[in-house]
PDB file of C-alpha atoms in Angstrom:
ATOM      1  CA  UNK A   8      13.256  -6.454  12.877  1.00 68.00           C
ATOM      2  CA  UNK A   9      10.463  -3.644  11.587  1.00 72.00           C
ATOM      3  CA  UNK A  10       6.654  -4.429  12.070  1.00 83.00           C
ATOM      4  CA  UNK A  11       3.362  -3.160  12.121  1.00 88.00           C
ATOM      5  CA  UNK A  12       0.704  -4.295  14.579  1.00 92.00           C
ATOM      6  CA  UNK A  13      -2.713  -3.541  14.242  1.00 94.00           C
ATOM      7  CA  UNK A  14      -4.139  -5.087  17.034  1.00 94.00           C
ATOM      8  CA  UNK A  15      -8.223  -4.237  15.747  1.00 92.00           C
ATOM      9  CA  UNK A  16      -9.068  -6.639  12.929  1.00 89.00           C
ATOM     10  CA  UNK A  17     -12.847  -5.566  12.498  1.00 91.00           C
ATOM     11  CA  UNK A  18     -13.722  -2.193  14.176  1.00 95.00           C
ATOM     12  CA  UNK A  19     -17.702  -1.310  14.140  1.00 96.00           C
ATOM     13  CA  UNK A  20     -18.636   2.568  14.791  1.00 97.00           C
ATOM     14  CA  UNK A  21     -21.781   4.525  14.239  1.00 97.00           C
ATOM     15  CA  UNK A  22     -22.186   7.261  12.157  1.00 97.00           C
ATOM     16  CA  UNK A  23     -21.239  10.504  13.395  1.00 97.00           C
ATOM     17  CA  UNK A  24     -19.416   8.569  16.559  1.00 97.00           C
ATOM     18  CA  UNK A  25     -15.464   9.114  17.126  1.00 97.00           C
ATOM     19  CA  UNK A  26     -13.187   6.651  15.593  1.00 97.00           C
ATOM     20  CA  UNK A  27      -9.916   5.838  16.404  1.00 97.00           C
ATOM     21  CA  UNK A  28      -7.646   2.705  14.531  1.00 98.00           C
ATOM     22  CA  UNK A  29      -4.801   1.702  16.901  1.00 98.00           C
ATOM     23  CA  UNK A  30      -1.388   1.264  15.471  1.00 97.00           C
ATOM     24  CA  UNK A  31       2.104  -0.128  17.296  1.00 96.00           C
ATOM     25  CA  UNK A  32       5.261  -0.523  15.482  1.00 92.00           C
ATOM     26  CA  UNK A  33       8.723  -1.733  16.108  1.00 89.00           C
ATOM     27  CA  UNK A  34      11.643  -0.007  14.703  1.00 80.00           C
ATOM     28  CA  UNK A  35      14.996   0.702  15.662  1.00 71.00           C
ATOM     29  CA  UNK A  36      15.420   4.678  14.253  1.00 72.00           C
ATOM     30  CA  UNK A  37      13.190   7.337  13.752  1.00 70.00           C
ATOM     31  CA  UNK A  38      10.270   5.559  11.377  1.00 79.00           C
ATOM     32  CA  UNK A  39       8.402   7.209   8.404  1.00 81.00           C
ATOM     33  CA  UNK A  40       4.707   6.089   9.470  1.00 87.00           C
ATOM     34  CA  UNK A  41       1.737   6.295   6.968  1.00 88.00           C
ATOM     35  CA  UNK A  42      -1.936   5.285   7.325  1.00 93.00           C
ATOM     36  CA  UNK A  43      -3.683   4.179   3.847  1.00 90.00           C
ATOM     37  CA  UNK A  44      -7.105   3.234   2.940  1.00 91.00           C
ATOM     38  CA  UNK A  45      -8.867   0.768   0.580  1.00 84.00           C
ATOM     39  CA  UNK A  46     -12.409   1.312  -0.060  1.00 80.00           C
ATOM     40  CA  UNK A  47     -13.813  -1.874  -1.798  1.00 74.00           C
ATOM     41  CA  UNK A  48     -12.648  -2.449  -5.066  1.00 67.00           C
ATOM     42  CA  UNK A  49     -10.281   0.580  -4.868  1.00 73.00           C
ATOM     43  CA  UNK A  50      -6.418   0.640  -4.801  1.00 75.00           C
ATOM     44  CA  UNK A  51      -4.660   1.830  -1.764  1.00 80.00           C
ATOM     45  CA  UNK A  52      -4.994   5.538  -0.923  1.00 84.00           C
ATOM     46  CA  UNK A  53      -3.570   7.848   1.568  1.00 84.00           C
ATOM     47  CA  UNK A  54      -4.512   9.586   4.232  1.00 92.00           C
ATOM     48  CA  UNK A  55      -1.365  11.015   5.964  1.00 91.00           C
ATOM     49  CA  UNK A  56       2.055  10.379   6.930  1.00 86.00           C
ATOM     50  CA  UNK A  57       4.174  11.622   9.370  1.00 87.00           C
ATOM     51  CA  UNK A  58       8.120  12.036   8.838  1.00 78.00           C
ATOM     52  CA  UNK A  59       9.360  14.511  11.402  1.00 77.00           C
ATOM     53  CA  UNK A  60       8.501  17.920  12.771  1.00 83.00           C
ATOM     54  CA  UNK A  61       5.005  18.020  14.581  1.00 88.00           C
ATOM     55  CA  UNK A  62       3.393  14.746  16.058  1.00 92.00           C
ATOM     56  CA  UNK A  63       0.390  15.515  14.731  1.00 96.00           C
ATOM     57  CA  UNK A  64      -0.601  15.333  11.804  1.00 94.00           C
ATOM     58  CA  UNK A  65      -3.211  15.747   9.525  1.00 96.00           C
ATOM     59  CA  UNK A  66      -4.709  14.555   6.925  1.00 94.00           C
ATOM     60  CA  UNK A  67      -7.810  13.934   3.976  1.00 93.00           C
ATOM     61  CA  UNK A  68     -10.798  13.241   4.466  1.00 94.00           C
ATOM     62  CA  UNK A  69     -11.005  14.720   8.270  1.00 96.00           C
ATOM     63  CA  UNK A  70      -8.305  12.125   9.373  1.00 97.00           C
ATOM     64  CA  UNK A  71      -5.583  12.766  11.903  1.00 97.00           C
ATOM     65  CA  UNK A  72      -3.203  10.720  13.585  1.00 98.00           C
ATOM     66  CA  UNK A  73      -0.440  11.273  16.944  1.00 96.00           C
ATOM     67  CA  UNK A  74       3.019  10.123  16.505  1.00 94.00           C
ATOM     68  CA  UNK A  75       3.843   8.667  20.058  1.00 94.00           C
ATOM     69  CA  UNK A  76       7.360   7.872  20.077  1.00 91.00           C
ATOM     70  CA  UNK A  77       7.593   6.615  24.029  1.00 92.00           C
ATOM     71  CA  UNK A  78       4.417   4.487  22.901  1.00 94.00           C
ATOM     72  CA  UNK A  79       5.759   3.299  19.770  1.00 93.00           C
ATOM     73  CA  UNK A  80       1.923   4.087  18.677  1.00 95.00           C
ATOM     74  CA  UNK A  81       0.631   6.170  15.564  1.00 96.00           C
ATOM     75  CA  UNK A  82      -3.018   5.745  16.154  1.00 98.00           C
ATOM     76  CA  UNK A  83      -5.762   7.483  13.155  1.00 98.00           C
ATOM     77  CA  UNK A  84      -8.731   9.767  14.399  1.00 98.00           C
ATOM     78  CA  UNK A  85     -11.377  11.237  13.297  1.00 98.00           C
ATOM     79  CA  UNK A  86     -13.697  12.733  15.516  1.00 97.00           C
ATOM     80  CA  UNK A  87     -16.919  12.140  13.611  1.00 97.00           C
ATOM     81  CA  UNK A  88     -17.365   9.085  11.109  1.00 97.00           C
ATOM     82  CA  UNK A  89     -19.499   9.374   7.976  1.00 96.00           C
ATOM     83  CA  UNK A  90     -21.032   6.395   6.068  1.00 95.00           C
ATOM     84  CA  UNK A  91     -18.066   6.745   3.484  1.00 94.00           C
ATOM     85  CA  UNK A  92     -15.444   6.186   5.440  1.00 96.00           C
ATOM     86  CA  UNK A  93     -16.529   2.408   5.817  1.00 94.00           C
ATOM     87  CA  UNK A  94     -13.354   1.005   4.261  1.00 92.00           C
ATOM     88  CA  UNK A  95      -9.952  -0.704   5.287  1.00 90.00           C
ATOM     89  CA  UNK A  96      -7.337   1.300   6.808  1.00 94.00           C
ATOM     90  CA  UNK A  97      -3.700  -0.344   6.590  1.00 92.00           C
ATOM     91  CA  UNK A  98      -0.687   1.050   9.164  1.00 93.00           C
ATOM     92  CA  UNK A  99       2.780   1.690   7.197  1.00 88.00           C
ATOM     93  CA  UNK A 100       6.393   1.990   8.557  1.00 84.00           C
ATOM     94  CA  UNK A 101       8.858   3.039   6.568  1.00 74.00           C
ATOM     95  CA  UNK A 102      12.269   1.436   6.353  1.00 59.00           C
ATOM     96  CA  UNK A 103      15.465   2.641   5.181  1.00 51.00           C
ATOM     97  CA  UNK A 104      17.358   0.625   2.399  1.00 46.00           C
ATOM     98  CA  UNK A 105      20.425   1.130   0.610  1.00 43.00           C
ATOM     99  CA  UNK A 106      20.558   0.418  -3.038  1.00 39.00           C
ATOM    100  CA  UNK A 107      23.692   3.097  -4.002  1.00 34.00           C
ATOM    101  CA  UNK A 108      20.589   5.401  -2.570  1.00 33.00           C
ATOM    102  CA  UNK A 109      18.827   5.717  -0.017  1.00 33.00           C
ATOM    103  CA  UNK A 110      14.865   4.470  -0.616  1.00 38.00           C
ATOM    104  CA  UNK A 111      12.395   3.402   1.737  1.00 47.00           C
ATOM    105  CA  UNK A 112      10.294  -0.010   1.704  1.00 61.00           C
ATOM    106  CA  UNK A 113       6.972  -0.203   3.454  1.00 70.00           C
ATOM    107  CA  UNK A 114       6.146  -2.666   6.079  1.00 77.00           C
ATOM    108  CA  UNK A 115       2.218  -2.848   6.214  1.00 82.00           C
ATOM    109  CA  UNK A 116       0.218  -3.857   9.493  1.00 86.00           C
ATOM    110  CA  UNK A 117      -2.540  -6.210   8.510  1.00 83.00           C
ATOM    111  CA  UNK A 118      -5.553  -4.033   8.200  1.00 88.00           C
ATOM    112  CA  UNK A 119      -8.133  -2.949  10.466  1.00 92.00           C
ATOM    113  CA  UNK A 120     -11.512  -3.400   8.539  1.00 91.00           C
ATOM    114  CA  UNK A 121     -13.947  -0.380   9.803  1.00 94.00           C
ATOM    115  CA  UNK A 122     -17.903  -0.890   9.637  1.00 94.00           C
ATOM    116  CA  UNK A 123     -19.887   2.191  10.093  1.00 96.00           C
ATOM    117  CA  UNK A 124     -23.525   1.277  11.808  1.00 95.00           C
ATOM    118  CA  UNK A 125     -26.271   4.328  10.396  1.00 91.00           C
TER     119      UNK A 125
ATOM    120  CA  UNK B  22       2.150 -22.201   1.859  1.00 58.00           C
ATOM    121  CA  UNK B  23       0.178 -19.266  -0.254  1.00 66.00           C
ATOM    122  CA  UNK B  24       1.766 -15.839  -1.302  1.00 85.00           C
ATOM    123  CA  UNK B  25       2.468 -13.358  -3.421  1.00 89.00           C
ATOM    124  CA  UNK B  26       5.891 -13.149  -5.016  1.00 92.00           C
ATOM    125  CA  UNK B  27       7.912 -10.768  -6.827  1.00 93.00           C
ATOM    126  CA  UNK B  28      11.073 -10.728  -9.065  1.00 93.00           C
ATOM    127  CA  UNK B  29      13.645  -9.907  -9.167  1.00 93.00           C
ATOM    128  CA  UNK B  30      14.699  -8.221  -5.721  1.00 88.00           C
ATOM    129  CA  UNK B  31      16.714  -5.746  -7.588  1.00 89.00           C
ATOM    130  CA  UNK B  32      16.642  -4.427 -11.082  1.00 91.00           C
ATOM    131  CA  UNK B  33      18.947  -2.506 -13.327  1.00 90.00           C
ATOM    132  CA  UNK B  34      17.731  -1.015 -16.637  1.00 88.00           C
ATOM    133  CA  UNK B  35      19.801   1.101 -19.331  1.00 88.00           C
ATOM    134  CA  UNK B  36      18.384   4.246 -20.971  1.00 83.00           C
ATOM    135  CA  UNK B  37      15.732   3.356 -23.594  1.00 86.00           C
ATOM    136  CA  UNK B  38      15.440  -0.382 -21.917  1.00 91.00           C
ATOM    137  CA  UNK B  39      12.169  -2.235 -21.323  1.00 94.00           C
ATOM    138  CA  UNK B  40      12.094  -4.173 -18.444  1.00 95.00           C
ATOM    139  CA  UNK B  41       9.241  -6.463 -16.593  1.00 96.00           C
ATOM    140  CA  UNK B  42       8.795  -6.945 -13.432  1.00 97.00           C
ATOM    141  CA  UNK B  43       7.131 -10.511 -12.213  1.00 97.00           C
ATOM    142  CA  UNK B  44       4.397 -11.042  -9.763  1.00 97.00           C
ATOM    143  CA  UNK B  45       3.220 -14.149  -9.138  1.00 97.00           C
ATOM    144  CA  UNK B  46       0.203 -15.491  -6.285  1.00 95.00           C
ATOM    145  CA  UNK B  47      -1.267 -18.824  -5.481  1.00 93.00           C
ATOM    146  CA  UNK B  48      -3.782 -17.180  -3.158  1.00 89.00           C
ATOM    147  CA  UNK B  49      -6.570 -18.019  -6.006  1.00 90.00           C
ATOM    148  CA  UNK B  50      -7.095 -13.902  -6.274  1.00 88.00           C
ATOM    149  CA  UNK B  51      -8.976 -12.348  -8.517  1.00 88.00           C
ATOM    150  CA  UNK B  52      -7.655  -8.578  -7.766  1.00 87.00           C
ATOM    151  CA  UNK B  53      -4.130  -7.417  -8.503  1.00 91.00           C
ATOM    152  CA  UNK B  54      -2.400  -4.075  -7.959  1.00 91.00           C
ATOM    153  CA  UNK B  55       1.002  -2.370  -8.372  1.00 94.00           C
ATOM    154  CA  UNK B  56       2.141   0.578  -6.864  1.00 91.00           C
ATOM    155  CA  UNK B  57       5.226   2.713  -6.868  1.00 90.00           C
ATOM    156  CA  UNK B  58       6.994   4.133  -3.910  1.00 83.00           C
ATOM    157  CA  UNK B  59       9.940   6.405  -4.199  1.00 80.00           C
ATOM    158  CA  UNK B  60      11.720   7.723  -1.300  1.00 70.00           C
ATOM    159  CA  UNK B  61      10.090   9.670   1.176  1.00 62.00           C
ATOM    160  CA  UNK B  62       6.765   9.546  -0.444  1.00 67.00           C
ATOM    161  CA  UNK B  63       3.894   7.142  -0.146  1.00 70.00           C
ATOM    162  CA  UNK B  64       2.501   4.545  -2.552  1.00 78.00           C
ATOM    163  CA  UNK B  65       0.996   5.468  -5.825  1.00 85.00           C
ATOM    164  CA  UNK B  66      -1.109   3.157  -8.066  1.00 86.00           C
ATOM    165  CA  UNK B  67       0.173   2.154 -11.294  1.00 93.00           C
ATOM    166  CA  UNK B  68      -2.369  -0.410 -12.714  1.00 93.00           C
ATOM    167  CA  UNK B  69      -4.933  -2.612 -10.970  1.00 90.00           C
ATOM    168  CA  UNK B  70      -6.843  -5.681 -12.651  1.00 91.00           C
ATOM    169  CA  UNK B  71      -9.959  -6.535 -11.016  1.00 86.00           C
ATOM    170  CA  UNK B  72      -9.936  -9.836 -13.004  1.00 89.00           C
ATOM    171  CA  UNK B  73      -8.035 -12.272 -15.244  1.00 93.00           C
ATOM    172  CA  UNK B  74      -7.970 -10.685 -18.907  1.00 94.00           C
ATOM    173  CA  UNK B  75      -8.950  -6.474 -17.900  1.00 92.00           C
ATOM    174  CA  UNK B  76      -6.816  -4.168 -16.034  1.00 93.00           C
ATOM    175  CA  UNK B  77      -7.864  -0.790 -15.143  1.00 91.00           C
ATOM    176  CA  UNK B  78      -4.759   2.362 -15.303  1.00 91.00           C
ATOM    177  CA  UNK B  79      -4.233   4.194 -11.800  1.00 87.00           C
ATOM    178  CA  UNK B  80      -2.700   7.680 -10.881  1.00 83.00           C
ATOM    179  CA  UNK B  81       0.555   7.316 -12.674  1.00 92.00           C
ATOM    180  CA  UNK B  82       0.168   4.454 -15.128  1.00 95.00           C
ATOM    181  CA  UNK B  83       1.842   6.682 -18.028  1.00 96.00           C
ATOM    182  CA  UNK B  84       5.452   4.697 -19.081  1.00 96.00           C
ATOM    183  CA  UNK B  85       4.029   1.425 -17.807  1.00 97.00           C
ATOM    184  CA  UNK B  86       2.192  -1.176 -19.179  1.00 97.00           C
ATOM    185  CA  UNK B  87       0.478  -4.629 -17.456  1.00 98.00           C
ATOM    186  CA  UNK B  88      -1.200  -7.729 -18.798  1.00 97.00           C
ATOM    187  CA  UNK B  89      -3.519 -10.167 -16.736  1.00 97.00           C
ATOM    188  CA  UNK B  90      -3.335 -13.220 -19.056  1.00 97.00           C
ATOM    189  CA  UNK B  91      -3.529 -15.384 -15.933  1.00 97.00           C
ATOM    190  CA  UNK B  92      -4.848 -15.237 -12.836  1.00 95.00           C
ATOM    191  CA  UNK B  93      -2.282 -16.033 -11.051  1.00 96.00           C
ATOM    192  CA  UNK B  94       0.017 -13.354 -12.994  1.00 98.00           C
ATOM    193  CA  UNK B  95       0.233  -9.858 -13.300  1.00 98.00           C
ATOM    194  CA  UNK B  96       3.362  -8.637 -14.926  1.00 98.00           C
ATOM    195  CA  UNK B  97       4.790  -4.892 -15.177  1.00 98.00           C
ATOM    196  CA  UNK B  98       6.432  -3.568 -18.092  1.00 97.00           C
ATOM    197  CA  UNK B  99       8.238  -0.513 -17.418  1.00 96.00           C
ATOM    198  CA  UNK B 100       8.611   0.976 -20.841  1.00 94.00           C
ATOM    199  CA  UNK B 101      11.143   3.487 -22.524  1.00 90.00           C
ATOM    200  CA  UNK B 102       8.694   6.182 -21.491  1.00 89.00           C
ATOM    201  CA  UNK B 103       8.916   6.272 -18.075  1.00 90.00           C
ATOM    202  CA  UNK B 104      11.652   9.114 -18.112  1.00 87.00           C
ATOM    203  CA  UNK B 105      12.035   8.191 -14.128  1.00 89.00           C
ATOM    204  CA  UNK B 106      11.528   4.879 -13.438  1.00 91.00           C
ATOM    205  CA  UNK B 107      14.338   4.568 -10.499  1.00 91.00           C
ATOM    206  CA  UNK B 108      11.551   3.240  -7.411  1.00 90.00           C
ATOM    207  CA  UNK B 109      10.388   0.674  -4.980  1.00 88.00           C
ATOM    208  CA  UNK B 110       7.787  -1.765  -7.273  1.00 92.00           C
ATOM    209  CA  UNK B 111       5.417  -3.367  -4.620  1.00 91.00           C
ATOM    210  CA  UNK B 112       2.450  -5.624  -5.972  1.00 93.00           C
ATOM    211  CA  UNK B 113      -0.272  -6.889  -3.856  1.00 90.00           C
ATOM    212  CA  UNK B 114      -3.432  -9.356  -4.392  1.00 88.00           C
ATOM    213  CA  UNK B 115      -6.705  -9.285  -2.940  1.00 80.00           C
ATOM    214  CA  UNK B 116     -10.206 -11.788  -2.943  1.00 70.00           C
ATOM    215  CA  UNK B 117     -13.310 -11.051  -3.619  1.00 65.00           C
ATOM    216  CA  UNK B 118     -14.753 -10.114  -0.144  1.00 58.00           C
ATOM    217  CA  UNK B 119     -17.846 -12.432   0.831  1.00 55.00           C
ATOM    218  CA  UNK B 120     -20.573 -11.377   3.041  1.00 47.00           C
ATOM    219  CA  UNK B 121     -18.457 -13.702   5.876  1.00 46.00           C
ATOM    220  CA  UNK B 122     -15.573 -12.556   5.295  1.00 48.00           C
ATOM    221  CA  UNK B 123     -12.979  -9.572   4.453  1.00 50.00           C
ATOM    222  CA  UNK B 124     -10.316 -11.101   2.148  1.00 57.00           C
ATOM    223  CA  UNK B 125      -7.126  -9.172   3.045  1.00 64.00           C
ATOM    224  CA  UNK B 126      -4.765  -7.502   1.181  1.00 71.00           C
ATOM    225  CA  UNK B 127      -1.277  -9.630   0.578  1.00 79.00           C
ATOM    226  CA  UNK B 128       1.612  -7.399  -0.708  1.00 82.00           C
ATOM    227  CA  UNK B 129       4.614  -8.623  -2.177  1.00 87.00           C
ATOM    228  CA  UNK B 130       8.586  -8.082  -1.277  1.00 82.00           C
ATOM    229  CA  UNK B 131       9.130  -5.254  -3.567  1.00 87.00           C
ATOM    230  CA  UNK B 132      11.475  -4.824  -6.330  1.00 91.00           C
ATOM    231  CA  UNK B 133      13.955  -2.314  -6.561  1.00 89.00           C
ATOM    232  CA  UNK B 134      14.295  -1.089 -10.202  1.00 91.00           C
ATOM    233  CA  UNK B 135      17.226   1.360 -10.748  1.00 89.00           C
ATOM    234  CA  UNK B 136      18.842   2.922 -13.862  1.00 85.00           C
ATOM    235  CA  UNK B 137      22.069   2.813 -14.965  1.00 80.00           C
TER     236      UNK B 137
END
């Protein structure tokens, strides 16, 4: 079966530090991965997703993340973290269904909540 | 046990059809969201409600419409309007965060809406 595993519940950084959100997931084909984030009281946004071609890949905001296939990983950087970015990121994996068309259904890890210290 | 749940799984809806599409949590959540994913894209936010009776519009809430008459309910309407409504329909709830804690963010199973 498909997961996500975010393995980081509450991450604390300081500002202007190097950040990076681990990600694992478990899927049986070549996954669509996506990294989103929720500021507070905001819907979901995103910051990059990777499909095929290069492993990594960038992003808004200054984000980037490495598609590791032999790690199963698809971990989100940024090498210097700004006050804003204080939000919750949420991992993705894509699945492929059949409903007389191919669409894709998201499986979401549970959400790393990052804290940036000033 | 607590949860957010959608129906139906799978949807069919003729040319110049309404249809709504249920969501339904007994988390005791004040925030509600729905998003749309079609293939090989991301999600995109089609209405959010922030609390029972007011509902804010997202990126692409044109074609839909939502109403938040409970708190436990937050029902999408897609209308005649939406001139491409075939998608994945994925609604998720959230608490109000407390200074303890982080109240996480509890999606739905999805429905798939097609036209015939």
């Amino acid at each position: 079966a498909q997961s996500v595993t975010q393995p980081d519940i509450h991450i604390t950084v300081s500002e202007g530090a190097s950040l990076e959100l681990r990600c694992n997931y478990s899927y049986g084909a070549t996954p669509y991965l996506f990294w989103y984030v929720q500021s507070p009281g905001q819907g979901l946004q995103l910051l990059l997703k990777y499909f095929s071609g290069d492993t990594l890949v960038q992003g808004i905001k200054g984000f980037e993340a490495e598609f590791k296939r032999s790690q199963s990983s698809f971990n989100l950087r940024k090498p210097s973290v700004h006050w804003s970015d204080a939000a919750e990121y949420f991992c993705a994996v894509g699945a492929l269904m059949n409903y007389g068309g191919a669409t894709n259904k998201l499986i979401f890890g549970t959400g790393t909540l990052l804290a940036v210290q000033p | 046990d607590g949860g957010i749940t959608q129906s139906p799984k799978y949807l069919f809806r003729k040319e110049g059809q309404n249809v709504t599409l249920s969501c339904e949590q007994n988390l005791n959540h004040d925030a509600m969201y729905w998003y749309r994913q079609d293939p090989g894209q991301g999600l995109r936010l089609i209405y959010y409600s922030q609390i029972v009776n007011d509902f804010q519009k997202g990126d692409i809430a044109e074609g839909y419409s939502v109403s938040r008459e409970k708190k436990e309910s937050f029902p999408l309407t897609v209308t005649s309007a939406q001139k491409n409504p075939t998608a994945f329909y994925l609604c998720a709830s959230k608490g109000t965060p407390t200074r303890a804690t982080n109240e996480k963010l509890f999606f739905g199973s999805g429905t798939q809406l097609s036209v015939l």
